[in-house]
Tab-separated table of C-alpha atoms in Angstrom:
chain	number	residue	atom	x	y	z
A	1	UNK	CA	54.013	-14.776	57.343
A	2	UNK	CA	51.491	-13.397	55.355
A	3	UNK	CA	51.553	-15.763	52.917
A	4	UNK	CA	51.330	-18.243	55.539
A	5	UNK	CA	48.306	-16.959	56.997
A	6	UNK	CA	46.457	-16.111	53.516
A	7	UNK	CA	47.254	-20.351	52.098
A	8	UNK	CA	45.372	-21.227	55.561
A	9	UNK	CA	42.870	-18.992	55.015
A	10	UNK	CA	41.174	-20.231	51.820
A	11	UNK	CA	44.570	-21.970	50.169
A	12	UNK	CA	44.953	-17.918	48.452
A	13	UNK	CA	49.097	-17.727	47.959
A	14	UNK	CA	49.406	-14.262	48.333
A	15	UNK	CA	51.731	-14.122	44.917
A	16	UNK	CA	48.641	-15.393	42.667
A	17	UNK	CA	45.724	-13.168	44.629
A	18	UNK	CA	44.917	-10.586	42.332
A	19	UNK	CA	45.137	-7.414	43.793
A	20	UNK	CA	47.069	-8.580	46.727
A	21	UNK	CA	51.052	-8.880	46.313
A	22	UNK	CA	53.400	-9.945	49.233
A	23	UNK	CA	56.821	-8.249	48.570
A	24	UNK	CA	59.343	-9.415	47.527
A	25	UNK	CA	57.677	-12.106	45.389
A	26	UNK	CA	59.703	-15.166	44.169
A	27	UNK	CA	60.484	-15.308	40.564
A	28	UNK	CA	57.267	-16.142	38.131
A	29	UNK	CA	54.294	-15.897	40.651
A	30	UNK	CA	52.584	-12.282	38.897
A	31	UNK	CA	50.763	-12.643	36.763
A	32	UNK	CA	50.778	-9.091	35.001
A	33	UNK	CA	50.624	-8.521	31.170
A	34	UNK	CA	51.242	-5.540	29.793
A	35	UNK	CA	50.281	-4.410	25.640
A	36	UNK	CA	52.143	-1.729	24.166
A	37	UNK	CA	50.312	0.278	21.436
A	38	UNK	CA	51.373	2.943	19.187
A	39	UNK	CA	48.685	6.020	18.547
A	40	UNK	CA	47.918	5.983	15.112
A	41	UNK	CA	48.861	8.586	12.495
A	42	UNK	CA	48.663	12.249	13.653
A	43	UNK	CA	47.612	15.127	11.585
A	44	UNK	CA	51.153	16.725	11.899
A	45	UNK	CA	52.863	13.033	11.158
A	46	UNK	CA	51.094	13.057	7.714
A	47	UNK	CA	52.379	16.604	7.139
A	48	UNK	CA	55.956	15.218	8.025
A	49	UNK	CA	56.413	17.726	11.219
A	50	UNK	CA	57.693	17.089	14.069
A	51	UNK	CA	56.353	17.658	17.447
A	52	UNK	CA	57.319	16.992	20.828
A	53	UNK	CA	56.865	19.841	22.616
A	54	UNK	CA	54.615	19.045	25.702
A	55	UNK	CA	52.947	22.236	25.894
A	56	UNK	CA	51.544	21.629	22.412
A	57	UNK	CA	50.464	17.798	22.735
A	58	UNK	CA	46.780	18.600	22.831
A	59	UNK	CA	46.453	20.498	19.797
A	60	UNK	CA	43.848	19.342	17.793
A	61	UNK	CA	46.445	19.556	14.631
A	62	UNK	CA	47.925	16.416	16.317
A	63	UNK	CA	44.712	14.428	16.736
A	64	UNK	CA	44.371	11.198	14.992
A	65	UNK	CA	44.115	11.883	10.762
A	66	UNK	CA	41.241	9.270	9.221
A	67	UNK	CA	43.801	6.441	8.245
A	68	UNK	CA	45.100	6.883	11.951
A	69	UNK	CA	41.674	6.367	13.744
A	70	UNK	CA	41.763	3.251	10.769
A	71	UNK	CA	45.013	2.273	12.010
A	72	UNK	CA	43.661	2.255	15.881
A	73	UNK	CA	40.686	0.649	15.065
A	74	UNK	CA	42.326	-2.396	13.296
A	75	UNK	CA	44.889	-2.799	16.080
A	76	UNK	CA	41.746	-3.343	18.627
A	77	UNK	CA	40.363	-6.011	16.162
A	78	UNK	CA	43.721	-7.835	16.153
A	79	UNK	CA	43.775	-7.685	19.995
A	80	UNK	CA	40.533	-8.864	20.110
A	81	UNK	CA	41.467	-11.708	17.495
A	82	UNK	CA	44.126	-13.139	20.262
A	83	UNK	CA	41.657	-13.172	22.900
A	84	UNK	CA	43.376	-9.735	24.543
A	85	UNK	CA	41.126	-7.591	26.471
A	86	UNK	CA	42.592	-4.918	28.595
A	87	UNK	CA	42.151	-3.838	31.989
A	88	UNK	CA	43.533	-0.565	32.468
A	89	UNK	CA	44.307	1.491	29.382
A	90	UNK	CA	46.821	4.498	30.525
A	91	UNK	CA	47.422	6.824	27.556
A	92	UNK	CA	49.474	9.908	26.978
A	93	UNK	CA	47.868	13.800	26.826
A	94	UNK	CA	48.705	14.344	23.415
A	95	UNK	CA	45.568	14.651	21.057
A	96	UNK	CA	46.319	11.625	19.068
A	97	UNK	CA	47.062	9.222	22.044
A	98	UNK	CA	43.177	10.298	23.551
A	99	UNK	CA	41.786	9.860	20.329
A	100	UNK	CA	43.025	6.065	20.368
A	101	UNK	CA	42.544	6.207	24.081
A	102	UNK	CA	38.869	6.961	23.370
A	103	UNK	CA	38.718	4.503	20.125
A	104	UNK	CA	39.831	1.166	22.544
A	105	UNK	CA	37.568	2.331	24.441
A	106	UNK	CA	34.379	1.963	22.124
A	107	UNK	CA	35.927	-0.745	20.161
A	108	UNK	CA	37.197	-3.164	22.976
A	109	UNK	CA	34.460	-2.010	25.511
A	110	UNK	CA	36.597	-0.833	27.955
A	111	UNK	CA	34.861	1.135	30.935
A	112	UNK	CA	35.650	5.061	30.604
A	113	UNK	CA	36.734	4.510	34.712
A	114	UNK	CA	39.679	2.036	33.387
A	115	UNK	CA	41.177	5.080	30.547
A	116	UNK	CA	43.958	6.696	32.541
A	117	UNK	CA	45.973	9.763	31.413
A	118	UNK	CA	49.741	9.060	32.096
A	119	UNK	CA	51.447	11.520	33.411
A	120	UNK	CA	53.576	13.448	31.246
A	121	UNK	CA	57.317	14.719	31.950
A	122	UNK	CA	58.729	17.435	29.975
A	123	UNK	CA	60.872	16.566	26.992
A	124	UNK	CA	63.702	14.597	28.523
A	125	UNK	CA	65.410	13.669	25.591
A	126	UNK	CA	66.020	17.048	24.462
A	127	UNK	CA	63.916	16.778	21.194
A	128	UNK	CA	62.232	19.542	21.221
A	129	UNK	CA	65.494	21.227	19.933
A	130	UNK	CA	64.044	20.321	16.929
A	131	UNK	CA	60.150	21.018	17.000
A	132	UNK	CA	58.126	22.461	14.371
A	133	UNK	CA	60.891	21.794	11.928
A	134	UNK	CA	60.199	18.801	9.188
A	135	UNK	CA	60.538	15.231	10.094
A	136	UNK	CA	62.905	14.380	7.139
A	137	UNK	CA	65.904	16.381	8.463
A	138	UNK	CA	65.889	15.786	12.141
A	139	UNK	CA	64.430	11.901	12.203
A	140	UNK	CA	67.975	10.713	11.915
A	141	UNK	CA	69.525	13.020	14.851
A	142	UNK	CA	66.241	11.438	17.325
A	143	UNK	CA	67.112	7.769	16.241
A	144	UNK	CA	71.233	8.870	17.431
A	145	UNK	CA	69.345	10.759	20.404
A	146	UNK	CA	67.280	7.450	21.247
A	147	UNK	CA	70.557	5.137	20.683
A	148	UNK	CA	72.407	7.213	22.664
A	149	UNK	CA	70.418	6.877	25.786
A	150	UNK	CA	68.930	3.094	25.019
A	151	UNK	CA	71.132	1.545	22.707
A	152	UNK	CA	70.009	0.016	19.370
A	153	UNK	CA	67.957	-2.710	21.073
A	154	UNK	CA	66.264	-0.056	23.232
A	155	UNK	CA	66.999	-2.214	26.259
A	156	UNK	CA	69.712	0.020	28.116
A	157	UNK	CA	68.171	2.753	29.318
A	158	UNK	CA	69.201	5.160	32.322
């Protein structure tokens, strides 16, 4: 096997070689982590609008407000605090998600080639139903929305 021939060659299991994976892999041998992070406030979030409308993610009325770019910037420091340092830092198209993109970045000295737009799909949980229209009377119909499709522990999805 490949494995096989990889442990002779230099004692490398082909599991634990980073870079290198030999599929299927038996429980426990990658060695992956992965950091969720949450953009931080967006100008339309402090105006209480919602907006999920893809074609409208990189308006600059969505970039990061001052407290959000705060909010980024003190989330690096705690990563940094617990010894994280990132690899790859994939990040969403919407103004406020390149903004942070761009803040790790500086902050965490992560090279420019490592910041990686995600791809984005178009609205598949229907919200945008309800875009442009204030936070406060649609928040509880995306929560139901979310629920619906993930359950309340966000663990079942589709």
């Amino acid at each position: 096997t490949n494995e096989q021939r990889l442990a002779g060659a230099g004692g490398v299991n082909a599991a634990n070689a980073m870079g290198l994976v030999h599929f299927p892999c038996p429980p426990g041998t990658l060695s992956n982590t992965y950091h969720m992070m949450r953009a931080g406030e967006s100008g339309l979030e402090a105006e209480g609008v919602l907006s999920t409308n893809p074609l409208f993610l990189t308006n600059r009325e969505d970039a990061l407000t001052d407290l959000g770019t705060v909010q980024v910037e003190e989330a690096c420091n705690e990563m940094m605090s617990k010894g994280i340092n990132p690899s790859v830092v994939k990040y969403s198209l919407a103004s406020k998600c390149i903004d942070a993109a761009n803040i790790i970045a500086t902050t965490m000295m992560v090279g420019r080639n490592r910041i990686v737009p995600e791809f984005t799909f178009m609205d598949p949980r229907g919200a945008g139903l309800w875009d442009g229209k204030p936070l406060a009377s649609t928040e509880a119909a995306i929560w139901a929305l979310d629920a619906a499709e993930a359950g309340n522990e966000g663990r079942d999805g589709r």
